[in-house]
């Protein structure tokens, strides 16, 4: 009987070795391939130690435990499949986080899902497909993630419905996410109301999002854009933008946004600077001291605008 356990150990290690051969040809990035190889070797070492523990002599004397071991490992393929879906999930994450190769990431997610559907996999697919602007396709994945117990996928469902312009359904799911205190849910509610031209509620929820997290760059960007683009309140929008300088966004980004993209007049920017300086619209502010902001006088303003136009003309 002990001999059979050693045969089992040998067989599982062989299968794990073949698994490395199976998955790595698809990876061309050397750093990524090395990382995957290390993970596989680690998993192989863990499995070796676990099986070694299982075949200790005391287990040979215990028929009940021995039968349980055989029950778990009698289907060798099922045992190794557990490693396959886990590794495929990590490969998918590397593709979309490190390489931004969303198509390849989806291939590995679908492969992993075909073995064992998981909440993590489903949420990954939800994110990847939305980055690819495939909102309709992402709905089923986000929903599957939620059904498998992932509350973060609630926000993914809301964003998916917003992506297909079903704003009422987006609000429904975003409110459920907000009840569960999912970060970012207030911002998504604001976006949905804004799309419905309900600007009173949109402002309320955008401000709530900033209250929840004053340094949430996405929520702050949406609030600034809401004031400037939807309400045409350029001074208030610019005030939030200026307050964020060196607190959330770098100065050159804000300069390009306010001066280059929206071409807000210098006089309005000067008023916006004073507004954020003297009114507690955020728990932080920007104050010009030793270093100028870089677009609040005529010379700096003109320089920022000219550089922005030149950069975007030569592209």
mmCIF file of C-alpha atoms in Angstrom, residues 6-235:
data_model
loop_
_atom_site.group_PDB
_atom_site.id
_atom_site.type_symbol
_atom_site.label_atom_id
_atom_site.label_comp_id
_atom_site.label_asym_id
_atom_site.label_seq_id
_atom_site.Cartn_x
_atom_site.Cartn_y
_atom_site.Cartn_z
ATOM 1 C CA UNK A 6 4.721 6.873 -3.702
ATOM 2 C CA UNK A 7 3.383 6.093 -7.175
ATOM 3 C CA UNK A 8 0.624 8.641 -6.565
ATOM 4 C CA UNK A 9 3.131 11.269 -5.437
ATOM 5 C CA UNK A 10 5.272 10.664 -8.500
ATOM 6 C CA UNK A 11 2.258 10.853 -10.808
ATOM 7 C CA UNK A 12 0.979 14.171 -9.416
ATOM 8 C CA UNK A 13 4.415 15.776 -9.688
ATOM 9 C CA UNK A 14 4.685 14.614 -13.297
ATOM 10 C CA UNK A 15 1.284 16.133 -14.095
ATOM 11 C CA UNK A 16 2.304 19.443 -12.502
ATOM 12 C CA UNK A 17 5.426 19.453 -14.648
ATOM 13 C CA UNK A 18 3.329 18.904 -17.766
ATOM 14 C CA UNK A 19 1.097 21.759 -16.661
ATOM 15 C CA UNK A 20 4.052 24.136 -16.898
ATOM 16 C CA UNK A 21 4.747 22.853 -20.409
ATOM 17 C CA UNK A 22 1.080 23.313 -21.288
ATOM 18 C CA UNK A 23 0.618 26.941 -20.240
ATOM 19 C CA UNK A 24 3.963 28.655 -20.831
ATOM 20 C CA UNK A 25 4.184 28.456 -24.652
ATOM 21 C CA UNK A 26 1.382 31.025 -24.793
ATOM 22 C CA UNK A 27 3.449 33.568 -22.850
ATOM 23 C CA UNK A 28 5.997 35.484 -24.895
ATOM 24 C CA UNK A 29 6.980 37.998 -22.220
ATOM 25 C CA UNK A 30 10.116 36.562 -20.529
ATOM 26 C CA UNK A 31 9.550 38.256 -17.167
ATOM 27 C CA UNK A 32 5.985 37.007 -17.079
ATOM 28 C CA UNK A 33 7.065 33.515 -18.098
ATOM 29 C CA UNK A 34 9.680 33.403 -15.327
ATOM 30 C CA UNK A 35 7.093 34.521 -12.806
ATOM 31 C CA UNK A 36 4.687 31.778 -13.867
ATOM 32 C CA UNK A 37 7.476 29.190 -13.725
ATOM 33 C CA UNK A 38 8.293 30.207 -10.141
ATOM 34 C CA UNK A 39 4.640 29.929 -9.146
ATOM 35 C CA UNK A 40 4.372 26.468 -10.667
ATOM 36 C CA UNK A 41 7.525 25.278 -8.926
ATOM 37 C CA UNK A 42 6.196 26.628 -5.640
ATOM 38 C CA UNK A 43 2.884 24.841 -6.117
ATOM 39 C CA UNK A 44 4.757 21.658 -6.985
ATOM 40 C CA UNK A 45 6.797 21.941 -3.781
ATOM 41 C CA UNK A 46 3.656 22.515 -1.715
ATOM 42 C CA UNK A 47 1.963 19.505 -3.287
ATOM 43 C CA UNK A 48 5.037 17.367 -2.704
ATOM 44 C CA UNK A 49 5.080 18.290 0.983
ATOM 45 C CA UNK A 50 1.354 17.711 1.354
ATOM 46 C CA UNK A 51 1.462 14.279 -0.239
ATOM 47 C CA UNK A 52 4.539 13.388 1.805
ATOM 48 C CA UNK A 53 2.555 14.147 4.954
ATOM 49 C CA UNK A 54 -0.299 12.002 3.720
ATOM 50 C CA UNK A 55 1.864 8.904 3.365
ATOM 51 C CA UNK A 56 3.298 8.893 6.861
ATOM 52 C CA UNK A 57 3.352 5.368 8.365
ATOM 53 C CA UNK A 58 0.616 6.153 10.901
ATOM 54 C CA UNK A 59 -1.850 6.638 8.075
ATOM 55 C CA UNK A 60 -1.129 3.145 6.809
ATOM 56 C CA UNK A 61 -2.504 1.789 10.058
ATOM 57 C CA UNK A 62 -5.669 3.880 9.837
ATOM 58 C CA UNK A 63 -7.999 2.395 7.219
ATOM 59 C CA UNK A 64 -10.573 5.202 7.458
ATOM 60 C CA UNK A 65 -8.055 7.967 6.802
ATOM 61 C CA UNK A 66 -6.407 5.949 4.073
ATOM 62 C CA UNK A 67 -9.722 5.492 2.255
ATOM 63 C CA UNK A 68 -10.382 9.262 2.426
ATOM 64 C CA UNK A 69 -6.997 9.970 0.887
ATOM 65 C CA UNK A 70 -7.743 7.620 -1.975
ATOM 66 C CA UNK A 71 -11.155 9.192 -2.467
ATOM 67 C CA UNK A 72 -9.648 12.662 -2.836
ATOM 68 C CA UNK A 73 -6.842 11.623 -5.167
ATOM 69 C CA UNK A 74 -8.384 8.807 -7.167
ATOM 70 C CA UNK A 75 -9.290 11.292 -9.920
ATOM 71 C CA UNK A 76 -5.815 12.640 -10.678
ATOM 72 C CA UNK A 77 -7.074 14.981 -13.376
ATOM 73 C CA UNK A 78 -9.499 16.709 -11.011
ATOM 74 C CA UNK A 79 -6.726 17.219 -8.484
ATOM 75 C CA UNK A 80 -4.466 18.954 -10.988
ATOM 76 C CA UNK A 81 -7.362 20.971 -12.435
ATOM 77 C CA UNK A 82 -7.435 22.908 -9.167
ATOM 78 C CA UNK A 83 -3.977 24.177 -9.990
ATOM 79 C CA UNK A 84 -4.864 24.896 -13.609
ATOM 80 C CA UNK A 85 -7.695 27.315 -12.871
ATOM 81 C CA UNK A 86 -5.674 29.062 -10.156
ATOM 82 C CA UNK A 87 -2.671 29.520 -12.444
ATOM 83 C CA UNK A 88 -4.862 30.609 -15.363
ATOM 84 C CA UNK A 89 -6.373 33.292 -13.142
ATOM 85 C CA UNK A 90 -2.912 34.638 -12.272
ATOM 86 C CA UNK A 91 -1.865 34.624 -15.923
ATOM 87 C CA UNK A 92 -5.012 36.553 -16.858
ATOM 88 C CA UNK A 93 -4.288 39.139 -14.178
ATOM 89 C CA UNK A 94 -0.728 39.571 -15.455
ATOM 90 C CA UNK A 95 -1.989 40.077 -19.004
ATOM 91 C CA UNK A 96 -4.448 42.826 -18.170
ATOM 92 C CA UNK A 97 -2.623 44.542 -15.284
ATOM 93 C CA UNK A 98 0.968 44.422 -16.551
ATOM 94 C CA UNK A 99 0.640 44.124 -20.316
ATOM 95 C CA UNK A 100 -2.836 45.653 -20.901
ATOM 96 C CA UNK A 101 -3.504 42.796 -23.317
ATOM 97 C CA UNK A 102 -7.215 42.447 -22.649
ATOM 98 C CA UNK A 103 -7.940 39.933 -25.408
ATOM 99 C CA UNK A 104 -5.341 37.494 -24.080
ATOM 100 C CA UNK A 105 -6.521 38.092 -20.524
ATOM 101 C CA UNK A 106 -10.057 37.100 -21.533
ATOM 102 C CA UNK A 107 -8.783 33.886 -23.137
ATOM 103 C CA UNK A 108 -7.236 32.822 -19.822
ATOM 104 C CA UNK A 109 -10.242 33.947 -17.801
ATOM 105 C CA UNK A 110 -12.566 31.896 -20.001
ATOM 106 C CA UNK A 111 -10.228 28.902 -19.706
ATOM 107 C CA UNK A 112 -10.178 29.202 -15.926
ATOM 108 C CA UNK A 113 -13.947 29.684 -15.819
ATOM 109 C CA UNK A 114 -14.464 26.525 -17.876
ATOM 110 C CA UNK A 115 -12.726 24.571 -15.102
ATOM 111 C CA UNK A 116 -14.152 26.275 -12.014
ATOM 112 C CA UNK A 117 -16.296 29.458 -12.163
ATOM 113 C CA UNK A 118 -15.176 31.742 -9.329
ATOM 114 C CA UNK A 119 -16.145 35.182 -8.048
ATOM 115 C CA UNK A 120 -12.582 36.430 -8.608
ATOM 116 C CA UNK A 121 -12.508 35.261 -12.217
ATOM 117 C CA UNK A 122 -15.918 36.741 -12.911
ATOM 118 C CA UNK A 123 -14.925 40.110 -11.460
ATOM 119 C CA UNK A 124 -11.757 40.082 -13.561
ATOM 120 C CA UNK A 125 -13.797 39.448 -16.709
ATOM 121 C CA UNK A 126 -16.204 42.205 -15.692
ATOM 122 C CA UNK A 127 -13.320 44.696 -15.413
ATOM 123 C CA UNK A 128 -11.482 43.555 -18.544
ATOM 124 C CA UNK A 129 -14.560 43.655 -20.789
ATOM 125 C CA UNK A 130 -15.473 47.125 -19.574
ATOM 126 C CA UNK A 131 -11.941 48.300 -20.345
ATOM 127 C CA UNK A 132 -12.589 46.926 -23.831
ATOM 128 C CA UNK A 133 -15.909 48.871 -23.930
ATOM 129 C CA UNK A 134 -17.800 45.586 -24.257
ATOM 130 C CA UNK A 135 -20.421 46.575 -21.717
ATOM 131 C CA UNK A 136 -23.210 44.305 -22.955
ATOM 132 C CA UNK A 137 -20.939 41.279 -22.750
ATOM 133 C CA UNK A 138 -19.703 42.286 -19.298
ATOM 134 C CA UNK A 139 -23.191 42.194 -17.732
ATOM 135 C CA UNK A 140 -23.328 38.398 -17.507
ATOM 136 C CA UNK A 141 -19.820 38.187 -16.031
ATOM 137 C CA UNK A 142 -20.472 40.906 -13.445
ATOM 138 C CA UNK A 143 -23.758 39.223 -12.536
ATOM 139 C CA UNK A 144 -22.031 35.853 -12.193
ATOM 140 C CA UNK A 145 -19.473 37.429 -9.866
ATOM 141 C CA UNK A 146 -22.240 38.794 -7.660
ATOM 142 C CA UNK A 147 -24.094 35.466 -7.664
ATOM 143 C CA UNK A 148 -20.877 33.754 -6.560
ATOM 144 C CA UNK A 149 -20.672 36.043 -3.545
ATOM 145 C CA UNK A 150 -18.588 39.015 -4.701
ATOM 146 C CA UNK A 151 -20.268 42.253 -3.572
ATOM 147 C CA UNK A 152 -17.736 44.364 -5.496
ATOM 148 C CA UNK A 153 -19.311 43.033 -8.684
ATOM 149 C CA UNK A 154 -22.457 45.009 -7.818
ATOM 150 C CA UNK A 155 -20.642 48.144 -8.930
ATOM 151 C CA UNK A 156 -19.507 46.346 -12.071
ATOM 152 C CA UNK A 157 -23.135 45.543 -12.925
ATOM 153 C CA UNK A 158 -24.088 49.205 -12.430
ATOM 154 C CA UNK A 159 -21.231 50.377 -14.667
ATOM 155 C CA UNK A 160 -22.140 47.791 -17.304
ATOM 156 C CA UNK A 161 -25.730 49.052 -17.485
ATOM 157 C CA UNK A 162 -24.465 52.619 -17.600
ATOM 158 C CA UNK A 163 -22.249 51.564 -20.493
ATOM 159 C CA UNK A 164 -25.277 50.336 -22.476
ATOM 160 C CA UNK A 165 -27.167 53.531 -21.484
ATOM 161 C CA UNK A 166 -29.701 51.755 -19.290
ATOM 162 C CA UNK A 167 -29.347 54.376 -16.584
ATOM 163 C CA UNK A 168 -32.367 53.352 -14.507
ATOM 164 C CA UNK A 169 -30.973 49.838 -14.137
ATOM 165 C CA UNK A 170 -27.542 51.310 -13.434
ATOM 166 C CA UNK A 171 -29.056 53.343 -10.589
ATOM 167 C CA UNK A 172 -30.813 50.274 -9.207
ATOM 168 C CA UNK A 173 -27.565 48.307 -8.889
ATOM 169 C CA UNK A 174 -25.509 51.306 -7.761
ATOM 170 C CA UNK A 175 -27.927 51.942 -4.886
ATOM 171 C CA UNK A 176 -27.651 48.288 -3.832
ATOM 172 C CA UNK A 177 -23.857 48.676 -3.883
ATOM 173 C CA UNK A 178 -24.123 51.884 -1.858
ATOM 174 C CA UNK A 179 -26.261 50.129 0.774
ATOM 175 C CA UNK A 180 -23.445 47.618 1.144
ATOM 176 C CA UNK A 181 -20.955 50.515 1.402
ATOM 177 C CA UNK A 182 -19.036 49.496 -1.708
ATOM 178 C CA UNK A 183 -16.353 52.158 -2.407
ATOM 179 C CA UNK A 184 -17.123 54.258 -5.491
ATOM 180 C CA UNK A 185 -20.859 53.556 -5.506
ATOM 181 C CA UNK A 186 -21.858 57.174 -4.772
ATOM 182 C CA UNK A 187 -19.790 58.325 -7.752
ATOM 183 C CA UNK A 188 -21.543 55.848 -10.068
ATOM 184 C CA UNK A 189 -24.932 57.072 -8.805
ATOM 185 C CA UNK A 190 -23.825 60.612 -9.663
ATOM 186 C CA UNK A 191 -22.794 59.543 -13.162
ATOM 187 C CA UNK A 192 -26.146 57.848 -13.791
ATOM 188 C CA UNK A 193 -28.142 60.858 -12.592
ATOM 189 C CA UNK A 194 -25.956 63.146 -14.691
ATOM 190 C CA UNK A 195 -26.663 61.022 -17.781
ATOM 191 C CA UNK A 196 -30.396 61.383 -17.012
ATOM 192 C CA UNK A 197 -29.914 65.174 -16.751
ATOM 193 C CA UNK A 198 -31.036 65.065 -13.114
ATOM 194 C CA UNK A 199 -28.340 67.503 -12.089
ATOM 195 C CA UNK A 200 -29.660 68.159 -8.578
ATOM 196 C CA UNK A 201 -29.288 64.510 -7.587
ATOM 197 C CA UNK A 202 -26.098 64.175 -9.626
ATOM 198 C CA UNK A 203 -24.419 66.978 -7.659
ATOM 199 C CA UNK A 204 -25.662 65.529 -4.371
ATOM 200 C CA UNK A 205 -24.093 62.133 -5.070
ATOM 201 C CA UNK A 206 -20.875 63.472 -6.606
ATOM 202 C CA UNK A 207 -20.350 65.519 -3.440
ATOM 203 C CA UNK A 208 -21.144 62.453 -1.345
ATOM 204 C CA UNK A 209 -18.472 60.517 -3.258
ATOM 205 C CA UNK A 210 -15.900 63.201 -2.407
ATOM 206 C CA UNK A 211 -17.049 63.190 1.209
ATOM 207 C CA UNK A 212 -16.564 59.407 1.312
ATOM 208 C CA UNK A 213 -13.034 59.729 -0.063
ATOM 209 C CA UNK A 214 -11.705 63.282 -0.657
ATOM 210 C CA UNK A 215 -8.713 61.960 -2.602
ATOM 211 C CA UNK A 216 -10.549 59.570 -4.909
ATOM 212 C CA UNK A 217 -9.098 60.770 -8.222
ATOM 213 C CA UNK A 218 -11.903 59.307 -10.343
ATOM 214 C CA UNK A 219 -14.683 60.803 -8.217
ATOM 215 C CA UNK A 220 -12.918 64.171 -8.088
ATOM 216 C CA UNK A 221 -12.387 64.172 -11.845
ATOM 217 C CA UNK A 222 -16.085 63.401 -12.385
ATOM 218 C CA UNK A 223 -17.162 66.196 -10.022
ATOM 219 C CA UNK A 224 -14.893 68.735 -11.741
ATOM 220 C CA UNK A 225 -16.119 67.696 -15.194
ATOM 221 C CA UNK A 226 -19.734 67.807 -13.964
ATOM 222 C CA UNK A 227 -19.429 71.435 -12.861
ATOM 223 C CA UNK A 228 -17.568 72.558 -15.970
ATOM 224 C CA UNK A 229 -19.359 70.535 -18.656
ATOM 225 C CA UNK A 230 -22.867 69.875 -17.314
ATOM 226 C CA UNK A 231 -23.575 72.929 -15.156
ATOM 227 C CA UNK A 232 -21.251 75.303 -17.022
ATOM 228 C CA UNK A 233 -20.026 76.478 -13.617
ATOM 229 C CA UNK A 234 -16.425 76.874 -14.675
ATOM 230 C CA UNK A 235 -15.341 78.763 -11.576
#
